[in-house]
Short mmCIF file of C-alpha atoms and ligand atoms in Angstrom, two decimals:
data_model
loop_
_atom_site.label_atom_id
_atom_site.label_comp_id
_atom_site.label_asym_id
_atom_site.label_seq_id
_atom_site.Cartn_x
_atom_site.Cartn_y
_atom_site.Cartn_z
CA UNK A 1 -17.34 13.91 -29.66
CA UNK A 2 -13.95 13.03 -27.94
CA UNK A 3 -13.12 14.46 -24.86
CA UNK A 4 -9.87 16.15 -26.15
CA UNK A 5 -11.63 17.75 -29.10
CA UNK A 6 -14.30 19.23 -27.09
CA UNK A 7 -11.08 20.25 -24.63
CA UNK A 8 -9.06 21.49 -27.63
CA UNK A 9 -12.35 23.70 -28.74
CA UNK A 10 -12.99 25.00 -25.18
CA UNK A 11 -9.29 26.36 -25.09
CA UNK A 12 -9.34 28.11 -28.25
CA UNK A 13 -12.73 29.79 -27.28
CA UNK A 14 -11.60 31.07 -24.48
CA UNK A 15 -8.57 32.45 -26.14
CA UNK A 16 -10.77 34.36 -28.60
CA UNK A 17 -12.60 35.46 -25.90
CA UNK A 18 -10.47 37.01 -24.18
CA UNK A 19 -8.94 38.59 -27.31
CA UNK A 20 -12.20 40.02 -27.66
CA UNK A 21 -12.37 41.32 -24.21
CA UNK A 22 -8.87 42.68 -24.49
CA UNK A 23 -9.94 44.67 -27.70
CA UNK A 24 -12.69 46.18 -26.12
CA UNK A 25 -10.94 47.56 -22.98
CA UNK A 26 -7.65 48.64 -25.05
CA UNK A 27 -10.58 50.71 -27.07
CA UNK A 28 -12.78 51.72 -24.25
CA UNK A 29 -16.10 49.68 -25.46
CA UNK A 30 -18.16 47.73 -22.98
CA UNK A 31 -17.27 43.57 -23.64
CA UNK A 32 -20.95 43.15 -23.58
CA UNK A 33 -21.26 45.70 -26.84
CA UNK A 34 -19.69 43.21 -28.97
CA UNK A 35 -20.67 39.98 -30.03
CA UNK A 36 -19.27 36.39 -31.17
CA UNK A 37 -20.74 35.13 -34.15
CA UNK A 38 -19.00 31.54 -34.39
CA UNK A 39 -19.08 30.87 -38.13
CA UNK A 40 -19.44 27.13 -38.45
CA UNK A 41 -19.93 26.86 -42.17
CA UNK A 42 -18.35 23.40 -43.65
CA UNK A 43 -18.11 22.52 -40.45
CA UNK A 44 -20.16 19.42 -39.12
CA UNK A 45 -23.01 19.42 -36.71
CA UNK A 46 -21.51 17.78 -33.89
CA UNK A 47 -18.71 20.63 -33.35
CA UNK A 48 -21.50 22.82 -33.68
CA UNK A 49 -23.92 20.67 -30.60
CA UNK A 50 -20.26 21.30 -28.69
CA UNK A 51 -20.14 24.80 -29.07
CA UNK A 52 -23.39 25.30 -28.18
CA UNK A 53 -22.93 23.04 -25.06
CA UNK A 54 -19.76 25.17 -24.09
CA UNK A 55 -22.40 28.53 -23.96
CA UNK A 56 -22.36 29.85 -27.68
CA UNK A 57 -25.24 30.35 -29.50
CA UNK A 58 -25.15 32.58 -32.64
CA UNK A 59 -23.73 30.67 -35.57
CA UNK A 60 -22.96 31.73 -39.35
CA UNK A 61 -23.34 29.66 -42.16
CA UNK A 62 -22.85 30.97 -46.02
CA UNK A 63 -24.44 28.24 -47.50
CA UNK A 64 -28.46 28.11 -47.57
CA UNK A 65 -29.26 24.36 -47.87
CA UNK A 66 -26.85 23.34 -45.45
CA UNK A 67 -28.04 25.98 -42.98
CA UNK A 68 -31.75 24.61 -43.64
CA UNK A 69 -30.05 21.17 -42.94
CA UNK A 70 -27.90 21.96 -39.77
CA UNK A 71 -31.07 23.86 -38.89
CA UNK A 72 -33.15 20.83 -39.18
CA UNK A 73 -31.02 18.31 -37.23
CA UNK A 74 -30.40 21.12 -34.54
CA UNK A 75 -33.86 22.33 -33.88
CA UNK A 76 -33.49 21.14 -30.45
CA UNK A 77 -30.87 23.04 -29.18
CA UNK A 78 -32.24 25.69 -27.00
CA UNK A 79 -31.54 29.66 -27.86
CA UNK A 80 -29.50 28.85 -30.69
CA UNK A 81 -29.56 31.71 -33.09
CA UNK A 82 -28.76 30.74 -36.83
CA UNK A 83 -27.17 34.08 -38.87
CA UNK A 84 -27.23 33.38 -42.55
CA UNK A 85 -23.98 35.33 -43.74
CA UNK A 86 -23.22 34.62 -46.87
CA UNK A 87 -24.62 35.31 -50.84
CA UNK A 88 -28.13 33.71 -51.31
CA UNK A 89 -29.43 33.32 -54.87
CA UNK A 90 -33.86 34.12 -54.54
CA UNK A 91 -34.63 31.05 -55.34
CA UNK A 92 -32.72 29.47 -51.87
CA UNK A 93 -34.10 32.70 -49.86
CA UNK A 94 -36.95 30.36 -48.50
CA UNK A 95 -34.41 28.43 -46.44
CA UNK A 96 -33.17 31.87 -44.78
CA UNK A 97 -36.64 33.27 -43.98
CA UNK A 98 -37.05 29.92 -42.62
CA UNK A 99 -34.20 29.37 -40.75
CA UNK A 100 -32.41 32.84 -40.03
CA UNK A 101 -32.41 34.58 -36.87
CA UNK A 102 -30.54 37.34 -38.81
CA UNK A 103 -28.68 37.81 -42.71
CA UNK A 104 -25.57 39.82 -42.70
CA UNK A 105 -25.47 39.77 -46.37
CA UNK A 106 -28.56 41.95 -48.15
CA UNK A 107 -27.20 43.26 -51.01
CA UNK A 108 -30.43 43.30 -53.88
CA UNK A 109 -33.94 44.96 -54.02
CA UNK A 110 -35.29 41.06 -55.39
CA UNK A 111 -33.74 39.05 -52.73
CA UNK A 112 -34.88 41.65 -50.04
CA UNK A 113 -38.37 41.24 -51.33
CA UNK A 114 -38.42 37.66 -51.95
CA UNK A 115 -37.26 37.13 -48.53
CA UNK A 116 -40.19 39.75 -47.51
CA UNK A 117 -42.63 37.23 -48.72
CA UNK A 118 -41.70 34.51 -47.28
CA UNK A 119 -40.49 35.44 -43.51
CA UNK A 120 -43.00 34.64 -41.17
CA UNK A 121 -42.99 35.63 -36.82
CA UNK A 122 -40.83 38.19 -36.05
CA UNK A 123 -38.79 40.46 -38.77
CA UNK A 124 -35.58 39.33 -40.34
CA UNK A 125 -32.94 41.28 -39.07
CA UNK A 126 -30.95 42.33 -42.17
CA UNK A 127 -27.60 44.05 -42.10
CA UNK A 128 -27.07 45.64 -45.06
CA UNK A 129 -23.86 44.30 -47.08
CA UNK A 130 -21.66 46.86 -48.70
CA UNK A 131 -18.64 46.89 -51.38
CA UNK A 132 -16.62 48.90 -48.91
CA UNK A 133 -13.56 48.81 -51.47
CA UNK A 134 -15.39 49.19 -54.73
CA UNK A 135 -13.93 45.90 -55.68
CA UNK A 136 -14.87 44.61 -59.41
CA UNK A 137 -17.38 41.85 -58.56
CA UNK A 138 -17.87 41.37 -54.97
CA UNK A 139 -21.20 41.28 -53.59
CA UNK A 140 -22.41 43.74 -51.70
CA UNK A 141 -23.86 47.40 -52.86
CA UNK A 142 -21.71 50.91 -53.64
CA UNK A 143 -21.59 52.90 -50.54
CA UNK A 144 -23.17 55.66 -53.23
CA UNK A 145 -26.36 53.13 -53.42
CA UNK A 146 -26.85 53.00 -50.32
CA UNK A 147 -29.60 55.75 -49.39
CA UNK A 148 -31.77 54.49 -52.34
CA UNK A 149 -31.32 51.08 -50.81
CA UNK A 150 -32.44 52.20 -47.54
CA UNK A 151 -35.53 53.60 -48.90
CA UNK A 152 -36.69 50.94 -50.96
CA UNK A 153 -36.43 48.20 -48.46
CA UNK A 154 -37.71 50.12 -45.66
CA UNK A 155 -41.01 49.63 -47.17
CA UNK A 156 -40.85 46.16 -46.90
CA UNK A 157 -42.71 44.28 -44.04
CA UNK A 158 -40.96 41.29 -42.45
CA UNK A 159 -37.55 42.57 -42.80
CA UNK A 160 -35.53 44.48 -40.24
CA UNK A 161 -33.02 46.91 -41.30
CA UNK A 162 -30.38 46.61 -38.38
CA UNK A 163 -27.19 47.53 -39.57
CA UNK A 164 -24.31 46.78 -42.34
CA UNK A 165 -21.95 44.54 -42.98
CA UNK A 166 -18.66 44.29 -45.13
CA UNK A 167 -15.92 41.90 -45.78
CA UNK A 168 -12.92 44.17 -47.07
CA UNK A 169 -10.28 43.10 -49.55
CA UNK A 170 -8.23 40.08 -47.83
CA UNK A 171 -5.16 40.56 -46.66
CA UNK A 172 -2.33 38.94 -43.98
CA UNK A 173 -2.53 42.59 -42.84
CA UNK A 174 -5.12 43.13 -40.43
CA UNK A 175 -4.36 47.13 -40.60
CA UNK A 176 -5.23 47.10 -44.36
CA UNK A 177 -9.17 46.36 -43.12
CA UNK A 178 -8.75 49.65 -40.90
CA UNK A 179 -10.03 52.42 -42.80
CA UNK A 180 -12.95 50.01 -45.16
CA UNK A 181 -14.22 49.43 -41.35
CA UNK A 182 -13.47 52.88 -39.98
CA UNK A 183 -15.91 53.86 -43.20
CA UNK A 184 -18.23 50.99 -42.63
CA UNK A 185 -19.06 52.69 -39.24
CA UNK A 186 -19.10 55.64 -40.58
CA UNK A 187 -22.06 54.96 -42.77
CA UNK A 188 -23.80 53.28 -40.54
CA UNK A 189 -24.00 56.47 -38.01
CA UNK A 190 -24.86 58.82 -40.54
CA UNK A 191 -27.98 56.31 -41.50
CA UNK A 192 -28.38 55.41 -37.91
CA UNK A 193 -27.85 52.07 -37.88
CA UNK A 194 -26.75 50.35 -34.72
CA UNK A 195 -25.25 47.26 -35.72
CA UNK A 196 -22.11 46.91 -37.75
CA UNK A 197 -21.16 43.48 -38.77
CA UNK A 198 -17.35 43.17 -39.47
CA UNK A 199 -14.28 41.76 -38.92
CA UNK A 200 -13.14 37.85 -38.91
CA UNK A 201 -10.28 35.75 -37.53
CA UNK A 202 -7.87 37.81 -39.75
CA UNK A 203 -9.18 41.29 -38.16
CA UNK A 204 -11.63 40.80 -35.52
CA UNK A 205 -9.71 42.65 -33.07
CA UNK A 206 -9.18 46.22 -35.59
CA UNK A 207 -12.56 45.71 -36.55
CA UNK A 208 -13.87 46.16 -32.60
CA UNK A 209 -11.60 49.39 -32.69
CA UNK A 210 -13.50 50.82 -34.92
CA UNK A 211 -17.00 49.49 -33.85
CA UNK A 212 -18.17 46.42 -34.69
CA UNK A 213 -20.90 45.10 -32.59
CA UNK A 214 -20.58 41.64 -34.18
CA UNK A 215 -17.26 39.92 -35.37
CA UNK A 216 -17.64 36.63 -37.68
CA UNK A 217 -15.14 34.46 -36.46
CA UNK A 218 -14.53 30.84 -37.79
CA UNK A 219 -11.24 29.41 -37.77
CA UNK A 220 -9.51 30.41 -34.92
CA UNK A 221 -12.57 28.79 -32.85
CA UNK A 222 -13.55 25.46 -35.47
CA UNK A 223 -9.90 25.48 -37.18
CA UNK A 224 -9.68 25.27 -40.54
CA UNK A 225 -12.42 24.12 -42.76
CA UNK A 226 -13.03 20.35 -43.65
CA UNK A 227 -14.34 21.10 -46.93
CA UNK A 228 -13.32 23.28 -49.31
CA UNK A 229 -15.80 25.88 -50.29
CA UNK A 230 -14.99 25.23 -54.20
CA UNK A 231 -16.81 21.71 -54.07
CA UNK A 232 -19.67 22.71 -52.54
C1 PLP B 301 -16.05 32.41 -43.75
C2 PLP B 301 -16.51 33.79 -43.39
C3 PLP B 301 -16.14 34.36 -42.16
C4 PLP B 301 -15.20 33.70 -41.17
O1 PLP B 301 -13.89 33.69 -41.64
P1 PLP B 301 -12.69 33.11 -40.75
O2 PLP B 301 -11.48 33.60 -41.43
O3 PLP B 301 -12.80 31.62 -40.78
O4 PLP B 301 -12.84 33.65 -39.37
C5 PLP B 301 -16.69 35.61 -41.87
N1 PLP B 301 -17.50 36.25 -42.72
C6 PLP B 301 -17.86 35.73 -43.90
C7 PLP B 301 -18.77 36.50 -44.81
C8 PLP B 301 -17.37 34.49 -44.27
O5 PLP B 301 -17.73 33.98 -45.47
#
């Protein structure tokens, strides 16, 4: 790893930082309330190792094999936390029980109990992913599903029920994610659910307005992506 890319990385992390920072004061949350989940999907290992030298350790990957590969060749990295955070089909859910410190992305009764089976240790923290927006085929359940969804995987050993999740319609407009988060948090109290999951490089900083405990941020600390997502 060159000496100005590990320099480059270091700046930009401490810019988002402090963005974060900033967002919790101008909202009155404590900075420690909210966390940095540096999503490092698509991007290689070695930015990854640098990361983790520079003090982060909770990274998001939406792939499943090539978190059970980063996972592999990373194992030594002390405290690292892997969040799986994107779809997983059941047959891959091995490779998240495996790997996964947490999955931001539960959205089905069979992938919550395949993942039950196979999660060994400590529970799976799950956050729950919802459709905030109702949009035709995104992933993610109908806030009107949710109660039954609750129920159901509640009785399921290995998994922890921690909180929700959403990724609201894109948009340049980080105000347009306002009220899908505002109602993201709001369904998380009335189930009382601590964590909320929300809010990326686009919206981090609306998304800690209204709550978020964890932001998924990827570009604006890795840049943009190396490979696109369509060949994978
Ligand atoms: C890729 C991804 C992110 C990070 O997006 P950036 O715009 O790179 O910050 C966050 N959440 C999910 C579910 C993602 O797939």
């Amino acid at each position: 790893m060159s000496s100005s890319k590990q320099q480059a990385f270091a700046e930009r992390m401490a810019q988002l930082q402090t963005s974060i920072h900033q967002a919790c004061i101008g909202s009155n949350r404590a900075p420690s309330s909210v966390k940095l989940l540096a999503v490092s999907k698509l991007h290689p290992v070695d930015s990854i190792q640098m990361a983790w030298e520079l003090g982060l350790r909770n990274f998001g990957e939406n792939y499943a094999q090539e978190l059970r590969d980063k996972a592999a060749t990373l194992i030594g990295l002390d405290g690292l936390q892997w969040h799986a955070i994107g779809p997983v089909q059941k047959k891959n859910a091995k490779y998240v029980a495996q790997s996964a410190w947490a999955f931001h992305a539960l959205d089905n009764f069979g992938l919550a109990e395949k993942l039950s089976q196979q999660r060994q240790g400590e529970p799976l923290r799950c956050f729950v992913q919802l459709n905030i927006a109702n949009e035709p085929k995104k992933n993610g359940i109908s806030p009107a599903q949710l109660p039954a969804f609750l129920h159901a995987v509640s009785a399921l050993r290995g998994l922890h029920i921690c909180g929700l999740s959403c990724l609201p319609p894109a948009s340049e407009v980080p105000e347009k994610s306002r009220p899908y988060f505002k109602a993201l948090a709001t369904l998380a109290h009335r189930h009382q659910l601590a964590e909320l999951s929300m809010g990326t490089t686009q919206d981090f900083h609306v998304a800690i307005e209204e709550g978020a405990t964890w932001v998924r941020v990827g570009t604006a600390l890795f840049g943009e992506r190396t490979l696109h997502e369509t060949l994978l």
